Short mmCIF file of C-alpha atoms in Angstrom, two decimals:
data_model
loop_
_atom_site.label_atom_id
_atom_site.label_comp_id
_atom_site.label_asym_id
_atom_site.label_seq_id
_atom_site.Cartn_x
_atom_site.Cartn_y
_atom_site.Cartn_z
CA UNK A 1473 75.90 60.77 245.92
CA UNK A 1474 78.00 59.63 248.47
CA UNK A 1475 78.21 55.94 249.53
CA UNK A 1476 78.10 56.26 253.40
CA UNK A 1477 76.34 58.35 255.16
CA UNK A 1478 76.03 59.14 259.31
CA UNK A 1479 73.20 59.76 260.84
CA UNK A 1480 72.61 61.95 263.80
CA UNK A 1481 74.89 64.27 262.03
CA UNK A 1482 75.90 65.85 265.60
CA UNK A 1483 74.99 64.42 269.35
CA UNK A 1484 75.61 65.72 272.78
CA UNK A 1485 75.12 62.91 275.41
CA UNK A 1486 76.14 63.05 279.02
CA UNK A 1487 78.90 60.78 280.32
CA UNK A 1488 78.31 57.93 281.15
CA UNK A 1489 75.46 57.62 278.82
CA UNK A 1490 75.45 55.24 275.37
CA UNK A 1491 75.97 56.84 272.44
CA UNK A 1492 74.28 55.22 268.98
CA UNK A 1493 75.63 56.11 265.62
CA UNK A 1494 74.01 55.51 262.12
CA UNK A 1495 75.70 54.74 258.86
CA UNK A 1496 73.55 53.98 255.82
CA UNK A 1497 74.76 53.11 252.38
CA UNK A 1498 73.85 52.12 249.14
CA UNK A 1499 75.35 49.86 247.02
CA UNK A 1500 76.55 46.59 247.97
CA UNK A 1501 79.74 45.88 249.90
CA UNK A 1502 82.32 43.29 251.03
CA UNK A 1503 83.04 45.54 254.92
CA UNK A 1504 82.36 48.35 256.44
CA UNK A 1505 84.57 50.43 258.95
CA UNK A 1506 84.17 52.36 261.52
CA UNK A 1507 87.09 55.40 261.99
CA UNK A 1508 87.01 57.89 264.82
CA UNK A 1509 88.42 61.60 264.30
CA UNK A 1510 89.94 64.02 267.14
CA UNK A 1511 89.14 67.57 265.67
CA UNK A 1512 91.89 68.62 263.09
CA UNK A 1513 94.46 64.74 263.34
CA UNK A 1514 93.95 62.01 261.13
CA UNK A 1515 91.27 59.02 261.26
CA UNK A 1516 91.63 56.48 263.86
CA UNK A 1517 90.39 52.45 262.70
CA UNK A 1518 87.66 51.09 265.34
CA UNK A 1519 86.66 48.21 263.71
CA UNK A 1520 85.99 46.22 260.46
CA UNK A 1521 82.88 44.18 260.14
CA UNK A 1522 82.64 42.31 257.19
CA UNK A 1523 79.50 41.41 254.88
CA UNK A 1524 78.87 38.26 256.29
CA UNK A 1525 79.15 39.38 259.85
CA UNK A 1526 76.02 41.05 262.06
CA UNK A 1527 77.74 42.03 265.10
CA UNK A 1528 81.13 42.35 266.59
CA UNK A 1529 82.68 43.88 269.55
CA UNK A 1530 85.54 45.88 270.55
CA UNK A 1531 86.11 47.22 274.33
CA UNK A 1532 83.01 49.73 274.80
CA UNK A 1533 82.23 49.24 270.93
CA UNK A 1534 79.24 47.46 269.29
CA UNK A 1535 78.75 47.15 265.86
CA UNK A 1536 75.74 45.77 263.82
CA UNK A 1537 75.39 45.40 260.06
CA UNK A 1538 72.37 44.98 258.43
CA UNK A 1539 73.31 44.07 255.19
CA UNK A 1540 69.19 43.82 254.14
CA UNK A 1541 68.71 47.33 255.37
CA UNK A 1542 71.90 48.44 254.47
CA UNK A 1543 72.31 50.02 257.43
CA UNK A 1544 75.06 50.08 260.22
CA UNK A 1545 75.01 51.29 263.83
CA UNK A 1546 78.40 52.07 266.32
CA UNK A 1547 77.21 52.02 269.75
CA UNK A 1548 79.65 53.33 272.50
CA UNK A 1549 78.50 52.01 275.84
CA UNK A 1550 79.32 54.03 279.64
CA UNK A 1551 81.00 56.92 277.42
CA UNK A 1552 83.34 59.20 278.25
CA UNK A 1553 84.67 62.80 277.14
CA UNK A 1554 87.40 61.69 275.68
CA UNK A 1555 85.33 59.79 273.52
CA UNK A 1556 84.32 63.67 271.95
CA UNK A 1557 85.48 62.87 268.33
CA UNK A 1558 83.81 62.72 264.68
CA UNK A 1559 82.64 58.74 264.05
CA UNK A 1560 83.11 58.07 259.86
CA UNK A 1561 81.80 54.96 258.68
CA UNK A 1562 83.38 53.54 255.60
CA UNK A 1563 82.74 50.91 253.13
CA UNK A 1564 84.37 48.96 250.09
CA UNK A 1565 82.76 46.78 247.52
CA UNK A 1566 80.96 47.07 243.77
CA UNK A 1567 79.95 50.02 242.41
CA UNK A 1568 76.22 50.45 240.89
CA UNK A 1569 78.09 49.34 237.62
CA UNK A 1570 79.69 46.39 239.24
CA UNK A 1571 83.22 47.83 239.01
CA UNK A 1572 85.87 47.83 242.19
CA UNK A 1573 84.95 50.32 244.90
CA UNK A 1574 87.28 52.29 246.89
CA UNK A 1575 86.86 52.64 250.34
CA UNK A 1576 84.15 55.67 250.74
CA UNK A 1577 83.29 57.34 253.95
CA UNK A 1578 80.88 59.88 255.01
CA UNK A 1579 80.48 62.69 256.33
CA UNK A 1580 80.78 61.82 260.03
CA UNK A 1581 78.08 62.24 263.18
CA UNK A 1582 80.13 64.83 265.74
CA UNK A 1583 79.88 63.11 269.39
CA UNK A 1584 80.40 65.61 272.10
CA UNK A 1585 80.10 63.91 275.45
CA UNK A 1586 79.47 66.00 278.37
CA UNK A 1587 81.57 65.78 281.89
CA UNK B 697 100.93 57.31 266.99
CA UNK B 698 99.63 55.59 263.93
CA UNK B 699 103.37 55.36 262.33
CA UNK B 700 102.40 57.61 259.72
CA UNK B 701 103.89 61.25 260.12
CA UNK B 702 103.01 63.87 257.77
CA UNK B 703 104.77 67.41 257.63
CA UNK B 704 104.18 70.06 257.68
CA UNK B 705 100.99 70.59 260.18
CA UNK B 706 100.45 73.66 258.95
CA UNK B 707 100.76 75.40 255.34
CA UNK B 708 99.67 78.87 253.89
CA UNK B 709 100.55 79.60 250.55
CA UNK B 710 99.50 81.98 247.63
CA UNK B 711 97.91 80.80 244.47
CA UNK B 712 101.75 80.87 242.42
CA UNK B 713 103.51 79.17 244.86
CA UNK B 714 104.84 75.95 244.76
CA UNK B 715 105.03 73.66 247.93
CA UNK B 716 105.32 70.13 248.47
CA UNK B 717 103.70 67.88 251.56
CA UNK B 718 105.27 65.22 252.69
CA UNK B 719 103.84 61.54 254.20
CA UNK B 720 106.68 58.83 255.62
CA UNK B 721 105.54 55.78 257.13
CA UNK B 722 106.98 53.48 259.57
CA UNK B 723 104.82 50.47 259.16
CA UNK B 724 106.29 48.77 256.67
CA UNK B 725 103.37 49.14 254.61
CA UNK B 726 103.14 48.79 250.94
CA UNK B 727 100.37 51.04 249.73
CA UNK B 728 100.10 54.79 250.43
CA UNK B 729 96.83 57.09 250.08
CA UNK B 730 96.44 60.78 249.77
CA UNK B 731 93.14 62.05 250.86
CA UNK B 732 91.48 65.79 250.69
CA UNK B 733 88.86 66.67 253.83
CA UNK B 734 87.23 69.50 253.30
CA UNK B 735 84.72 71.40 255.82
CA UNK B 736 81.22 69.78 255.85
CA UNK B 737 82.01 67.21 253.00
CA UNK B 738 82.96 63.51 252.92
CA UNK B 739 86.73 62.58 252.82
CA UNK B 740 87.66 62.62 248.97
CA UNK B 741 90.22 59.80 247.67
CA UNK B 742 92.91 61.41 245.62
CA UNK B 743 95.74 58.82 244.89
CA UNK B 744 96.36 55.58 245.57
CA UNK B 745 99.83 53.96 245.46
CA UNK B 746 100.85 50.29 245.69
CA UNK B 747 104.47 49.24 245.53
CA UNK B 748 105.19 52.12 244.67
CA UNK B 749 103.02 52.58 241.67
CA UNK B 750 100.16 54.81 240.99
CA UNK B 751 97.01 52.58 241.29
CA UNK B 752 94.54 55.13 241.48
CA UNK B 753 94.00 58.71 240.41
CA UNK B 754 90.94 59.98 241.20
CA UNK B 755 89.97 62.83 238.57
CA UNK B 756 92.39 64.85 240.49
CA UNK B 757 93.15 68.10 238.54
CA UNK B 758 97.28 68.52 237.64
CA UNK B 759 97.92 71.11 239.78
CA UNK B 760 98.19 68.41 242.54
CA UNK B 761 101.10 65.89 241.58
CA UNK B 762 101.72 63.02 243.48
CA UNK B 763 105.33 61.06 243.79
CA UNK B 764 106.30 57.60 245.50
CA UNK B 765 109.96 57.34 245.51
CA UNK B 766 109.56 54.46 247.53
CA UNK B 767 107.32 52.31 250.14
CA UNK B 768 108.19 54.46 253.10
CA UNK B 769 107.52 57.77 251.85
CA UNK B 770 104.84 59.85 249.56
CA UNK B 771 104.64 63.40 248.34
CA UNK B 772 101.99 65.35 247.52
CA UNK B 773 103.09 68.74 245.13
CA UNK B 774 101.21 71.66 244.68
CA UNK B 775 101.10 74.31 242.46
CA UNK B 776 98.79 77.57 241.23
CA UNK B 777 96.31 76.06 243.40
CA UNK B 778 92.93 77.89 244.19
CA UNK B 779 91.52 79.10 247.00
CA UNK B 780 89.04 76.28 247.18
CA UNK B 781 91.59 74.06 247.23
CA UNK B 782 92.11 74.93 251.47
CA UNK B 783 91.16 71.65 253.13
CA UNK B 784 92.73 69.14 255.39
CA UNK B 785 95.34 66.85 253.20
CA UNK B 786 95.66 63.27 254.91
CA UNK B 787 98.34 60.36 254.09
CA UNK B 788 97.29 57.04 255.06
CA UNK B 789 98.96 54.15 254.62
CA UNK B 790 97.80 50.30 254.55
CA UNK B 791 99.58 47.03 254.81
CA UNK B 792 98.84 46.12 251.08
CA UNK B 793 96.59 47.15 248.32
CA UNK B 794 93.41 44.59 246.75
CA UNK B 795 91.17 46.92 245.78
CA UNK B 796 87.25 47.37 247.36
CA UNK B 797 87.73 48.77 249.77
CA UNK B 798 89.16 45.82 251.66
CA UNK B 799 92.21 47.11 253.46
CA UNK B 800 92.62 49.15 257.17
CA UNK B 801 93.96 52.32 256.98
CA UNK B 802 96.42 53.85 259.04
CA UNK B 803 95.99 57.64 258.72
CA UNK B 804 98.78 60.40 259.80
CA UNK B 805 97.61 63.66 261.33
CA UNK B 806 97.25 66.09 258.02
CA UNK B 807 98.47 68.89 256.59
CA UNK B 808 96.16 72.19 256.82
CA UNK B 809 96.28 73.85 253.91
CA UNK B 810 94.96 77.64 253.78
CA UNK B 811 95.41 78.87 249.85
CA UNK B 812 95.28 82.82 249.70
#
C-alpha cells in the first residue's frame, strides 16, 4: 500500500479562510515533503521537514510532523485562489524490511479556494 | 520555471509506434528521475539516474527504455505501449542522489501521453 497518504482527499474553502491538509504514513522516515501541483504541470517543493523537526514555516505555510502518530499536517493560512492546486506529501526513509526508501508520495488532497 | 523543460507537452501515439520524450535540465543537477502519474493514483517512480548512471529501475516493463547521455539531459523511449500506459510522464531532477528519499526535487511540466 502506498506510503503517504492525504487526507481530505478534496476541499473547497473560501478565500481568505485556512486550509488544513493531512498526510499519514507508515513506515519510518528520515523527511517528509510537501509538493504543490497546478492541474496538468509538474510538482512544485513547499517544504522539507525532517524527522527530528515538529514544525517549520514557510510564508503562509505551516508544517507539523508527528513522528509518534505518524502523521503530518500543511496548513495554508489567509488563502487565496491561486493557491487552487493538488498538495502531495512525500516521504523517504526504511522500508518495512529496513532497506533504502525512495521518495513516495500520495495521492494528493485537491484544494479549490473560492473568490 | 523550475529549470527543468520537458518536450513534448503533448503526445498521441498508437500501440506500434515508437516515440521518444525528452527531459533537459538547467540546474546543474546530477541526478535525473522519470516519474508516471496516472488519474486517481499516487505518482509511480520509474528510473532513477545519478551521474549519469541508472540507479534505480523500478519493475518498469521494457517497452519503456530510459537513456542518460549526460547530466543535462534524459530520455524516456517508448514502444508497443498499451493503452493503459496513457498517464502524465514527469522528469525531475535533483542536485545529487543519496538514496531515502533525502533529496528536493525539481519537477518539469510533463508529457501527456494518450496511447490509442
Amino acid at each position: 500500500s502506498q506510503q503517504g497518504e492525504e487526507d481530505p482527499q478534496a476541499l473547497s474553502i473560501q478565500e481568505g479562510e485556512n486550509a488544513t491538509m493531512n498526510c499519514s504514513y507508515k513506515t519510518s522516515i528520515n523527511n517528509l515533503q510537501w509538493y504543490r501541483q497546478n492541474s496538468g504541470r509538474g510538482l512544485v517543493h513547499l517544504i522539507l521537514i525532517r524527522s527530528n523537526e515538529r514544525e517549520k514555516h514557510s510564508g503562509r505555510l505551516r508544517v507539523t510532523l508527528d513522528t509518534s502518530k505518524k502523521s503530518s499536517s500543511l496548513l495554508i493560512t489567509a488563502s487565496r485562489a491561486a493557491d487552487t492546486a493538488s498538495y502531495f506529501c512525500a516521504t523517504g526513509g526504511l522500508n518495512s524490511s529496513g532497506s533504502a526508501r525512495q521518495l513516495t508520495f500520495g495521492s494528493g488532497t485537491q484544494l479549490t479556494v473560492l473568490p | 520555471e523550475t529549470g527543468v523543460t520537458q518536450t513534448p507537452r503533448h503526445l498521441v501515439m498508437g500501440m506500434t509506434n515508437k516515440k521518444s520524450l525528452k527531459c533537459e535540465q538547467h540546474l546543474g543537477h546530477n541526478a535525473m528521475y522519470w516519474y508516471k502519474q496516472s488519474a486517481k493514483k499516487p505518482l509511480e517512480l520509474m528510473f532513477v539516474y545519478s551521474l549519469e548512471e541508472r540507479v534505480e529501475n523500478n519493475s518498469v516493463p521494457s517497452r519503456f527504455s530510459p537513456e542518460c547521455p549526460n547530466s543535462s539531459h534524459l530520455f524516456l523511449h517508448l514502444h508497443t505501449l498499451q493503452p493503459e500506459d496513457s498517464a502524465l510522464y514527469l522528469c525531475a531532477s535533483s542536485q545529487d542522489y543519496r538514496g531515502h528519499g533525502r533529496e528536493k526535487l525539481f519537477f518539469g511540466s510533463g508529457t501527456q501521453l494518450s496511447v490509442l
